[in-house]
Coordinates of C-alpha atoms and ligand atoms in Angstrom, one line a residue:
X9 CA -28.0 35.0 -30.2
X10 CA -25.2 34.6 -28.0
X11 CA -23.4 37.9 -27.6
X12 CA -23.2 37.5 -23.5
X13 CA -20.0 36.6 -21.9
X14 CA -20.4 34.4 -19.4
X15 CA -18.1 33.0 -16.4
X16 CA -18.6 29.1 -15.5
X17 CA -16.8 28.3 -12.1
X18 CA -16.2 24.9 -11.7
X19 CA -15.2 22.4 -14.2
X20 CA -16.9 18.7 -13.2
X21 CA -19.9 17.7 -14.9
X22 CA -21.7 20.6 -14.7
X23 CA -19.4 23.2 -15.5
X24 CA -18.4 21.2 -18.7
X25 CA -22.0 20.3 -18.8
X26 CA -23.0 23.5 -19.4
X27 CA -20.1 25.0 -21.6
X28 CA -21.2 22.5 -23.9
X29 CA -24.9 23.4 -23.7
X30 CA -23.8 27.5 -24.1
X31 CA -21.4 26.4 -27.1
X32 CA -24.3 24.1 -28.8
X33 CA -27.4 27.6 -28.3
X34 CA -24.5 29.9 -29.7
X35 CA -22.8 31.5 -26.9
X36 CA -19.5 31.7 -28.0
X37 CA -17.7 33.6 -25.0
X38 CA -18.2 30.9 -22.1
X39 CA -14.7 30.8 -19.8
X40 CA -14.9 28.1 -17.0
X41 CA -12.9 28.3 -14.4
X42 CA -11.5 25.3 -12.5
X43 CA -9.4 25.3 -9.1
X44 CA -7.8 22.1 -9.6
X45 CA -5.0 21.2 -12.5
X46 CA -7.5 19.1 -14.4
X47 CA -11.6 19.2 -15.0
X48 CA -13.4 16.6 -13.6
X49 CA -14.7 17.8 -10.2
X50 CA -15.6 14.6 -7.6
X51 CA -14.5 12.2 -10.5
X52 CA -11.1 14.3 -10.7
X53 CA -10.7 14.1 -6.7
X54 CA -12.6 10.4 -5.7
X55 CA -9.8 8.2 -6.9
X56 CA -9.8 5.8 -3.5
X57 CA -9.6 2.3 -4.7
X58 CA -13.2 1.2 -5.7
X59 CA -14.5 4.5 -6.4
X60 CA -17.7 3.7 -9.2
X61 CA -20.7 4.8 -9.8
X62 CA -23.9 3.8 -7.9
X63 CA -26.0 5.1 -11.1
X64 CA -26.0 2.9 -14.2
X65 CA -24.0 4.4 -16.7
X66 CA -26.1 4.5 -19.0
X67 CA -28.2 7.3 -16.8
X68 CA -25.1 8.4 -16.1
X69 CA -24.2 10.1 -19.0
X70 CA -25.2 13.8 -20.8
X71 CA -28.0 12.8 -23.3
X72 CA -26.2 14.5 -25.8
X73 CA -23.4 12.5 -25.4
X74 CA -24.3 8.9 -25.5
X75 CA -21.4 6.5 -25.0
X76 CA -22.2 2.8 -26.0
X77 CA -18.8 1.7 -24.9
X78 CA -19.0 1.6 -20.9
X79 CA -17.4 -1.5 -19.9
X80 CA -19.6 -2.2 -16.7
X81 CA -23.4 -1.5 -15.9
X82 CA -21.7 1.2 -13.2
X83 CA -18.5 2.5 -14.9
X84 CA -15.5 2.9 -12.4
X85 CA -13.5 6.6 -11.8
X86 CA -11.5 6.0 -14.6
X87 CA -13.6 5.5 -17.0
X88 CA -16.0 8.2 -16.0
X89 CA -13.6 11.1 -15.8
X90 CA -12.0 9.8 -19.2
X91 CA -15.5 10.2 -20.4
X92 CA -15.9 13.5 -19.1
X93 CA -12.4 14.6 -20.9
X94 CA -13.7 13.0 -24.0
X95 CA -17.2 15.2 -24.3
X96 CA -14.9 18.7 -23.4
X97 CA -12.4 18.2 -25.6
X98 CA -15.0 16.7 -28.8
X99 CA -17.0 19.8 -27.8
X100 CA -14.9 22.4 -28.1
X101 CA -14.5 23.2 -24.6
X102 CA -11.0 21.6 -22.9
X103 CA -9.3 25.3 -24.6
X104 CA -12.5 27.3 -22.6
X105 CA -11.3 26.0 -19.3
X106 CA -8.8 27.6 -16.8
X107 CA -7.5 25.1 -14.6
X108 CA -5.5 25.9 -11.6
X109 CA -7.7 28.9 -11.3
X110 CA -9.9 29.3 -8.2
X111 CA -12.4 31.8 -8.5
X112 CA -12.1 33.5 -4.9
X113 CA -15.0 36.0 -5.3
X114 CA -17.7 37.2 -7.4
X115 CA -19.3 40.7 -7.0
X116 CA -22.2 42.1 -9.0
X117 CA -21.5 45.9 -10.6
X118 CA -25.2 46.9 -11.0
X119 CA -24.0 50.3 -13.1
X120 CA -22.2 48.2 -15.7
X121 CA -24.5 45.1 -15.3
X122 CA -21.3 42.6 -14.5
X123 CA -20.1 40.3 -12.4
X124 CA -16.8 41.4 -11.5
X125 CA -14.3 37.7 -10.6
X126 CA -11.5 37.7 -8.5
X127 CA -9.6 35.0 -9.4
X128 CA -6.1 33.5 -8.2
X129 CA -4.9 33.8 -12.2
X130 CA -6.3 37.9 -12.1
X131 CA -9.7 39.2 -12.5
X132 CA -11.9 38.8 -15.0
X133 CA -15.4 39.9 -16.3
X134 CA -18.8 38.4 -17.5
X135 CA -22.5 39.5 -17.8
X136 CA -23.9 36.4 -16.6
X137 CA -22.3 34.0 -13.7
X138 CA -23.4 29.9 -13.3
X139 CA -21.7 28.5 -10.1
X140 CA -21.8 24.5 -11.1
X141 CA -19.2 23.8 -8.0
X142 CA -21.1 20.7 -6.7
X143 CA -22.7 19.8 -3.2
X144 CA -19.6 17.1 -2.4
X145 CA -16.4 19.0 -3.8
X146 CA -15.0 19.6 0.4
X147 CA -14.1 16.9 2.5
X148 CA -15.6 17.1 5.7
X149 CA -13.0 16.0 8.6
X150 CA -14.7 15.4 11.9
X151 CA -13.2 16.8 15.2
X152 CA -11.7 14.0 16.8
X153 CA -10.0 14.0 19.6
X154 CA -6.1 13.3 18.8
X155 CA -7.0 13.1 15.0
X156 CA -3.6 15.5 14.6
X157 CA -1.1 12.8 17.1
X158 CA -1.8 9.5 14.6
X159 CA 1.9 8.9 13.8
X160 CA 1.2 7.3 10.6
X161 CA -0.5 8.7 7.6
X162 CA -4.1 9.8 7.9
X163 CA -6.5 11.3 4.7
X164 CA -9.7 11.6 3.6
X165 CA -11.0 9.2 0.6
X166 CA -11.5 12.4 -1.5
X167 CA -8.0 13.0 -1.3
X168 CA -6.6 9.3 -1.7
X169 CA -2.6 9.0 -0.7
X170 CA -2.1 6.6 -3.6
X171 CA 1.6 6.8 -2.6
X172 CA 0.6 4.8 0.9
X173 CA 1.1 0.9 0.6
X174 CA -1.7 -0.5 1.8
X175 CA -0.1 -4.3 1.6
X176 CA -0.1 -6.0 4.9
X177 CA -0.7 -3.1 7.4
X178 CA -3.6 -2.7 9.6
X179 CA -6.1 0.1 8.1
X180 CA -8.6 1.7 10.5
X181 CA -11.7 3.2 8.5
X182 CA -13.8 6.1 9.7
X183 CA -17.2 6.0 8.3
X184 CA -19.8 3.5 6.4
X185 CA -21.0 6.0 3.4
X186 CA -21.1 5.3 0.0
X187 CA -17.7 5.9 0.0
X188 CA -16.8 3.5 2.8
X189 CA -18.8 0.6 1.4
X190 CA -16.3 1.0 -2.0
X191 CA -13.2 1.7 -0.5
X192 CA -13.2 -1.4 2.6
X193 CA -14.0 -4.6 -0.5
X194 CA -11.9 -3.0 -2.3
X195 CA -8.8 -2.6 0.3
X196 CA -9.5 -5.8 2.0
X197 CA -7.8 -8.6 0.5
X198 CA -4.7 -6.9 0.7
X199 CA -4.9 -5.3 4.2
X200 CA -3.5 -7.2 6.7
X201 CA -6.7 -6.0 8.8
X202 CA -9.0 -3.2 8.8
X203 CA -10.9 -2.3 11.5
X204 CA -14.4 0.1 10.0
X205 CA -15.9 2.1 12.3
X206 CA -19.7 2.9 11.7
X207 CA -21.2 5.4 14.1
X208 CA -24.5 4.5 12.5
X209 CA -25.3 2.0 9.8
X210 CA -27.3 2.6 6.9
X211 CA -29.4 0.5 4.6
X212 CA -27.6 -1.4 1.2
X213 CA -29.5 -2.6 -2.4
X214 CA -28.0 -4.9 -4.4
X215 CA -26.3 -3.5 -7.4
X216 CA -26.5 -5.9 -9.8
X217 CA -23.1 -4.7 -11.4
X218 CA -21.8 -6.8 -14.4
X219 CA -19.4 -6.0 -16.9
X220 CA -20.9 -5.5 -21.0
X221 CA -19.8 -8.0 -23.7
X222 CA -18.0 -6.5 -26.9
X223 CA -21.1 -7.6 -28.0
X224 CA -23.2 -5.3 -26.2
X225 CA -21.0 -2.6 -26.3
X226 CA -21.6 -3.1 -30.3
X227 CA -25.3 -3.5 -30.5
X228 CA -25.2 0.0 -28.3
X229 CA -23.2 1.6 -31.1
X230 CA -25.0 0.3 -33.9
X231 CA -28.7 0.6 -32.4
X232 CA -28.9 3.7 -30.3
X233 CA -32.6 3.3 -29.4
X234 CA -31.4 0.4 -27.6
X235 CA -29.2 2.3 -25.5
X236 CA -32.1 5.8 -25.1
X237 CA -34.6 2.3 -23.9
X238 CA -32.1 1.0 -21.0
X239 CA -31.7 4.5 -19.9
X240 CA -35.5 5.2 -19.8
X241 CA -36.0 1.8 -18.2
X242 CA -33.2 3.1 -15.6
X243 CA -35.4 6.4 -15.0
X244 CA -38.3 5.0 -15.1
X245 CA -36.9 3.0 -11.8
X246 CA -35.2 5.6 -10.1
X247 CA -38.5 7.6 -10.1
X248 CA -40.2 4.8 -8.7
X249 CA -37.3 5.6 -6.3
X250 CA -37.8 9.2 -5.5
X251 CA -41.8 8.9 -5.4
X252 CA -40.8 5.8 -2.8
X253 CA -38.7 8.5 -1.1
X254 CA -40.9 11.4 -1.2
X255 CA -44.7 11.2 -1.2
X256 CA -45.4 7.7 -1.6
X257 CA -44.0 6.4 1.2
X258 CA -45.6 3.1 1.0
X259 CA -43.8 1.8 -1.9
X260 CA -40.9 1.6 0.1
X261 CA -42.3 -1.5 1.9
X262 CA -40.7 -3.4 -0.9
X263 CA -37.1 -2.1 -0.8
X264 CA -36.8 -2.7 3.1
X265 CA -37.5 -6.4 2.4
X266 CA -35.2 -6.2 -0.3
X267 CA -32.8 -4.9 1.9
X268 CA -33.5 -7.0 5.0
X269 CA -32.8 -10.0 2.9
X270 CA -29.2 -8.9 1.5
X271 CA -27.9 -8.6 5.2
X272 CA -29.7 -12.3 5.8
X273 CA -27.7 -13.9 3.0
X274 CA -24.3 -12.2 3.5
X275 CA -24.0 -12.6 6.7
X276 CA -24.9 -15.8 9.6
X277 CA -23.3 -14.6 12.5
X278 CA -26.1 -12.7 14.8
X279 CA -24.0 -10.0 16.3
X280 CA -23.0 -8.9 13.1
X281 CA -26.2 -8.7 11.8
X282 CA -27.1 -7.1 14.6
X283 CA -24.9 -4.3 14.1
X284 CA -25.6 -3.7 10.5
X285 CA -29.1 -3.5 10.6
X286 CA -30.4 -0.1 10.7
X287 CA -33.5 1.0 12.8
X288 CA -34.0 4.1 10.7
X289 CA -36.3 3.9 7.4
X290 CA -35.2 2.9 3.9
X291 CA -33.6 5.9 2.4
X292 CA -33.4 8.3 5.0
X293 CA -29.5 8.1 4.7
X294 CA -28.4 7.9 1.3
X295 CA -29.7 3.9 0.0
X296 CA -25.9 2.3 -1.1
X297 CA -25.8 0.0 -3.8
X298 CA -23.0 -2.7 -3.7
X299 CA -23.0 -6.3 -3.7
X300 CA -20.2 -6.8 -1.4
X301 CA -19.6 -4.8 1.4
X302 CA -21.5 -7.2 3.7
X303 CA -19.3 -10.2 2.4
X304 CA -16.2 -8.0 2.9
X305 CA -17.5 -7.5 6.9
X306 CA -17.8 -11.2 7.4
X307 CA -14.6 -11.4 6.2
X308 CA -11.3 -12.7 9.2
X309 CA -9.7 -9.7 8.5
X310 CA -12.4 -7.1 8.7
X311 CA -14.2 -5.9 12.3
X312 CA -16.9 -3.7 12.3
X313 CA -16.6 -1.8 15.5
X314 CA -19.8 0.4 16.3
X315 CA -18.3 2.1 20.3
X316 CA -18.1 5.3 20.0
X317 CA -14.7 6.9 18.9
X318 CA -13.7 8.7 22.1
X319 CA -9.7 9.3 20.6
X320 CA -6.7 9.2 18.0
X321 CA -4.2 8.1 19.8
X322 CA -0.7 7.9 17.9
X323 CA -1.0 4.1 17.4
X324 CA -4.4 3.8 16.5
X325 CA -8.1 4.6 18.1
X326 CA -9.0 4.2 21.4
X327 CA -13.0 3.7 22.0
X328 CA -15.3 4.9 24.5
X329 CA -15.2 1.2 26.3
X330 CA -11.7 1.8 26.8
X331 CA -10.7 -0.3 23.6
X332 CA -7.5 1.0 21.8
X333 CA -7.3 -0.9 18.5
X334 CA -3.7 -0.3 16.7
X335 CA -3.8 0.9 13.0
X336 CA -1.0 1.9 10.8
X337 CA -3.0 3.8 8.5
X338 CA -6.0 6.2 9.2
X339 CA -8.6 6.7 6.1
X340 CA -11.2 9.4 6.9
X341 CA -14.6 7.9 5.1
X342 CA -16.7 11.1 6.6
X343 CA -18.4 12.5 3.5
X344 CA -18.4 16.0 2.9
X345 CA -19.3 19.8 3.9
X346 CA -22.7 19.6 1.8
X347 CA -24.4 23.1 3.0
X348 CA -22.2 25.9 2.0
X349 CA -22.7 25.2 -2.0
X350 CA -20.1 28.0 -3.3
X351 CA -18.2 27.9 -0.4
X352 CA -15.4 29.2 0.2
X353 CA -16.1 32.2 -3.2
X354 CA -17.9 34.7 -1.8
X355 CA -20.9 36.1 -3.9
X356 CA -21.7 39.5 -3.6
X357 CA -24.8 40.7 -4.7
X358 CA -26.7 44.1 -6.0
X359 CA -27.5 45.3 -2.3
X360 CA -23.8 44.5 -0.8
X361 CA -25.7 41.2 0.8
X362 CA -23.5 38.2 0.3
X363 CA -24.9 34.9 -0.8
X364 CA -23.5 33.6 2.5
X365 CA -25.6 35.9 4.7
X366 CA -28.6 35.5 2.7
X367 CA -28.3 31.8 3.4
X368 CA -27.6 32.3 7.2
X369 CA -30.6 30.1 8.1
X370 CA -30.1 27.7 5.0
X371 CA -29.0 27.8 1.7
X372 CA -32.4 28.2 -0.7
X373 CA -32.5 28.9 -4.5
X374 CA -35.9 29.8 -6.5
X375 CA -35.7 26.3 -8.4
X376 CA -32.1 25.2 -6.6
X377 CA -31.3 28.3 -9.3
X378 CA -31.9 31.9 -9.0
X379 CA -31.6 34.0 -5.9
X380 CA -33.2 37.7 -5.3
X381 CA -30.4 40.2 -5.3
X382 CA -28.1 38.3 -7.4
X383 CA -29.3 39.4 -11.3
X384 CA -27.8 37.4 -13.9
X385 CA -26.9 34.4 -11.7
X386 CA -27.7 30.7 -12.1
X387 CA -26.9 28.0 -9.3
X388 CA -26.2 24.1 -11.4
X389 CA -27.2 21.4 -8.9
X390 CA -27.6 24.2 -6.2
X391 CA -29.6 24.3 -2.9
X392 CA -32.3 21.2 -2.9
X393 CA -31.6 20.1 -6.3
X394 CA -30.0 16.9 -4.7
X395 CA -32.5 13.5 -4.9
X396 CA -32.4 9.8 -2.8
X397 CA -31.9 8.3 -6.3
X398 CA -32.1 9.8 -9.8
X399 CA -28.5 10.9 -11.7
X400 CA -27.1 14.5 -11.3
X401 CA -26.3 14.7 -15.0
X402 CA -29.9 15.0 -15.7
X403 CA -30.3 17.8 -13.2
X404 CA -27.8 19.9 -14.7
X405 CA -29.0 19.7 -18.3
X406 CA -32.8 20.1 -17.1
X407 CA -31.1 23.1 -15.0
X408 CA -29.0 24.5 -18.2
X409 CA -32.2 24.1 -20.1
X410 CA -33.4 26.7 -17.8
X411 CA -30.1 29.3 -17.9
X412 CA -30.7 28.9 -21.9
X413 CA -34.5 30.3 -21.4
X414 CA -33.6 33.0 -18.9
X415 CA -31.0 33.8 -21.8
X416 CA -33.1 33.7 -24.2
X417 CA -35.5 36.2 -22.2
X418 CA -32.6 38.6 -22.1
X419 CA -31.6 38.8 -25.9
X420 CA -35.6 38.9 -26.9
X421 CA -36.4 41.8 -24.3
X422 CA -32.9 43.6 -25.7
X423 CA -32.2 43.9 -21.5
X424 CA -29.1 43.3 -19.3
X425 CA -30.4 42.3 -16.4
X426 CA -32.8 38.8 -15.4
X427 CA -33.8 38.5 -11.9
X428 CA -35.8 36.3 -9.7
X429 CA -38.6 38.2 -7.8
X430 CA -38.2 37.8 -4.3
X431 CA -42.0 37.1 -4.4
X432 CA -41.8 33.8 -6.8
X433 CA -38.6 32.7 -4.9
X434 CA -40.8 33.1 -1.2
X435 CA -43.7 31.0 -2.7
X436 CA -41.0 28.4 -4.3
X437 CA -39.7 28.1 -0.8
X438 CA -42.8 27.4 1.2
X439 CA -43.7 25.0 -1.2
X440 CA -40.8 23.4 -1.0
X441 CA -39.8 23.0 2.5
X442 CA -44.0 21.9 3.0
X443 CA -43.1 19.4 0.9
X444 CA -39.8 18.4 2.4
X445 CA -41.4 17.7 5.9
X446 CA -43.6 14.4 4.5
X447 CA -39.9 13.2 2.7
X448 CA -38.3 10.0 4.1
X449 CA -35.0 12.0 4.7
X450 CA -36.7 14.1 7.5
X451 CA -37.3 10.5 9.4
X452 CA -34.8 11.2 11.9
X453 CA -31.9 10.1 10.6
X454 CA -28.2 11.6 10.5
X455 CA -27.5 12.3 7.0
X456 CA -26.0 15.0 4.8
X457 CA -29.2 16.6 3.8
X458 CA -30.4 18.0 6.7
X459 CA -28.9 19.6 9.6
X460 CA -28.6 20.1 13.2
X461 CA -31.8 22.9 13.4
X462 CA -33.5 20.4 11.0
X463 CA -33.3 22.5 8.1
X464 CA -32.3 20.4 4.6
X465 CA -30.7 23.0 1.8
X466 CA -30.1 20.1 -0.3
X467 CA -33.0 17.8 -1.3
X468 CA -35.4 17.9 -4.3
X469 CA -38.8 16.3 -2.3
X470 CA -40.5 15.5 -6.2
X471 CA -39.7 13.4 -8.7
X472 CA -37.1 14.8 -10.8
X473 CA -39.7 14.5 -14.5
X474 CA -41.0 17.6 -12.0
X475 CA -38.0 19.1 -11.9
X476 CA -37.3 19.1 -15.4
X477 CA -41.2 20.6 -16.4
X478 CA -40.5 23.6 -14.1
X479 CA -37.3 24.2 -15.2
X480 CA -37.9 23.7 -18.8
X481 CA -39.1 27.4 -19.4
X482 CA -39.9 31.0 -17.1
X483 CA -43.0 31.1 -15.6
X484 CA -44.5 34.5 -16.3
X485 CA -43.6 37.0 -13.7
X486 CA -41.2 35.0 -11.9
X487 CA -38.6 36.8 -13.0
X488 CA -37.5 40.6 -14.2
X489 CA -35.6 41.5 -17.0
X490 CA -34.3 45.4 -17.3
Ligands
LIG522 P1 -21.4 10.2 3.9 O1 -22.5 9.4 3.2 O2 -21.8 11.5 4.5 O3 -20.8 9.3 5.0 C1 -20.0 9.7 6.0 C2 -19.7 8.6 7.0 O4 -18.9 9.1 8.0 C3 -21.0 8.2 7.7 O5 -21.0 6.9 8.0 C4 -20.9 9.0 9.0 O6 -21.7 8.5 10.1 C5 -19.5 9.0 9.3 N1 -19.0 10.0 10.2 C6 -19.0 11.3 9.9 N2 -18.5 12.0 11.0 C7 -18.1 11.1 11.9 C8 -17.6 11.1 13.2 N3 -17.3 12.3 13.8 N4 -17.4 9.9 13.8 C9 -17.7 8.8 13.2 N5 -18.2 8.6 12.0 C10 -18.4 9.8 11.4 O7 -20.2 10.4 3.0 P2 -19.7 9.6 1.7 O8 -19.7 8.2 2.0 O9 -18.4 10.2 1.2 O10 -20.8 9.8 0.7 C11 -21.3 11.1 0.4 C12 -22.2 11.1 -0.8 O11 -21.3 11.1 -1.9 C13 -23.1 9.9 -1.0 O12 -24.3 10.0 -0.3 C14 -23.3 9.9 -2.5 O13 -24.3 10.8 -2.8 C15 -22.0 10.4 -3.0 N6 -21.1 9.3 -3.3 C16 -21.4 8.6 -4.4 C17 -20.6 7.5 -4.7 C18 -20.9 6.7 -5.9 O14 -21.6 7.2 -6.8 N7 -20.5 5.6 -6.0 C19 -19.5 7.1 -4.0 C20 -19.2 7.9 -2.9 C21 -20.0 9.0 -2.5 P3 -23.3 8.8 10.3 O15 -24.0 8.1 9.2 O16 -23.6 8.3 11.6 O17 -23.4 10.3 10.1

């Protein structure tokens, strides 16, 4: 076993993810490749003030690497990208990864049964290519008007200007994401003001964050089936989450009053309330967990203003009532390009085709995974393997559970080549975007899932125990090996 050489770009969770699941089946000659100067991905990059988790850490976590020493029910960025380190470098694979190496393209040789990189370090070889390069690794920066005259600095939370002082100067936030709801309570009592500016609000859940005891952290360590229970209890929930989400609608009945009543206890004051509240359903955006970013709005130095941004101007933003609020500093809270997957490596495949102009329409993926006309290629968290709630770790390893079959196929059959059929990848698809319509996240919303045309490259419309029972092994004929 394991005589393939295979090329890993990306080095977050799921490239180091699945250079440790290679290493532990055998495969020996695994090189990942990583653009940035360290691994880590979004936990490498998200290092605005606040950044954490909104998935317990517990779930949050490769199963094969349990950690019983998290400080808090939702570890914060430190802690989760020391964790990450930890894992690569106890597992062998810190020495397998290039960092400061972008892979700029990849091109499938069919004669020599290769994919042929291009990287900014030279090129390189593999016979088998896993793109693990996340759904939220570019910053999306909106197009507004003047964005280029504000006089003082201006960034985007993924790219955090640590060497701004915040102290005392009046902050204007763009956005009221996940990321937005960490950044503002956690900026606030040391801003002199910050003015957020929501173009549309979503819905918040209490987290229920809380630090463990020494105690804890010791009972974990000593009594792992205590630890594998809380993170089955934590499953267990979040596919009460995703059925909620997907095709049991009705159970999310429960969370709206749940959320209803966090805005009702934060916050008395009418307008505000008002403004927070959405009208869309539970979950359609992305559900945020936090316990205080409704606190942090009712605070005197916060305003939540919900006009429409019409300009940057130098001093601050200038609304479409005509409003010009001033603001020292400019965070961009907008989220992230969340369609284009590999973007910007181009994938070449056996007929010339790239990857992006077989995704023209929208990005799709036989299982989020395999594509026809790309042999020996496996997508990690790729098109609609992204979920309302559930934990991205355990998509990758049910997804590298799948590589290592495919694998497997190719040693037994002696062959060089595995391929979807474009015939299993056509059924995957109908079934998948039939499924999609009856999802909570094609309520009508704006979100990151789906876009303008209505079509959503990104979201997994099961329960993810589904996702890991197709994934788990080939189903016959779905692919060819030669
Ligand atoms: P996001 O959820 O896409 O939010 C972007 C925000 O920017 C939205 O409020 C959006 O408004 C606003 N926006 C975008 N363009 C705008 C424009 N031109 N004018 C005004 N407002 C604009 O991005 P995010 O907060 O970075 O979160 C992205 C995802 O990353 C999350 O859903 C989550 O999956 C992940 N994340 C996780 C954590 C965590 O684990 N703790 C933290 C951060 C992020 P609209 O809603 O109206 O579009």
């Amino acid at each position: 076993m394991g005589s393939r050489s295979i090329a890993v770009v990306g080095g977050g969770f799921g490239g180091v993810g699945a250079a440790v699941m290679l290493r532990r089946a055998g495969y020996d000659d695994v090189t990942v490749f990583e653009r940035a100067e360290r691994i880590g991905g979004v936990w490498h990059h998200n290092t605005y003030p606040g950044a954490a988790c909104d998935v317990a850490s517990h779930l949050y976590e490769f199963s094969f690497a349990p950690n019983p020493r998290w400080s808090r029910r939702y570890a914060p960025q430190a802690e989760i990208q020391a964790y990450l380190e930890d894992v690569a470098r106890s597992h062998g694979v810190l020495e397998r990864v290039r960092t400061g190496t972008e892979v700029r393209s990849a091109r499938w040789d069919g004669e020599r049964a290769k994919w042929l990189l291009d990287t900014s370090a030279g090129p390189h070889e593999a016979d088998v290519l896993i793109t693990a390069c996340g759904q939220l690794s570019t910053p999306s920066v909106p197009p507004l008007a003047g964005l280029d005259s504000f006089a003082g600095p201006a960034f985007h939370t993924a790219r955090w200007r640590h060497d701004v002082d915040l102290a005392g100067k009046r902050v204007a936030v763009i956005g009221t994401g996940c990321s937005a709801i960490q950044v503002v309570p956690a900026i606030q009592p040391i801003v002199q003001h910050v003015d957020v500016y929501q173009r549309s609000p979503g819905w918040t859940i209490p987290k229920g964050d809380f630090a463990y005891s020494p105690r804890a952290q010791r009972l974990f360590a000593r009594f792992p089936a205590l630890q594998r229970l809380d993170r089955a209890a934590i499953f267990a929930f979040m596919e009460l989450g995703a059925a909620a989400m997907t095709h049991h609608r009705w159970l999310l009945r429960p969370f709206r009053a749940i959320c209803t009543r966090q805005i009702t206890k934060a916050i008395a004051d009418p307008e505000l309330r008002r403004k927070v509240t959405p009208s869309d359903e539970v979950g359609c955006k992305r559900l945020m967990l936090t316990d205080d970013w409704y606190p942090t709005l009712a605070k005197p130095n916060v305003a939540l203003v919900d006009e429409r941004i019409a300009q940057v101007t130098p001093n601050g933003i200038r609304t479409a009532d005509g409003t010009e609020r001033a603001a020292d500093v400019l965070v961009l809270a907008t989220g992230f390009k969340t369609h284009g997957f590999v973007a910007p490596m181009e994938v070449v495949g056996s007929d010339g085709r790239t990857l992006a102009e077989e995704w023209a329409t929208v990005a799709r993926a036989y299982l989020g995974m395999s594509v026809p006309g790309f042999p020996n290629m496996f997508l990690l968290y790729g098109p609609n393997t992204n979920g309302g709630t559930g934990s991205v770790i355990y998509t990758i390893e049910a997804g590298m559970g799948h590589v290592l079959a495919a694998l497997a196929e190719l040693e037994n059959a002696g062959a060089q080549r595995i391929e979807v059929s474009r015939h299993a990848a056509d059924a995957f698809d109908r079934e998948l975007r039939a499924a999609l319509k009856g999802t909570v996240w094609h309520t009508g919303c704006t979100n990151w899932y789906v876009d303008e045309d209505g079509n959503d490259p990104n979201q997994w419309p099961w329960v993810w125990t589904n996702y890991r029972r197709r994934t788990a092994q080939l189903q016959p004929g779905a692919y060819a090996v030669s």
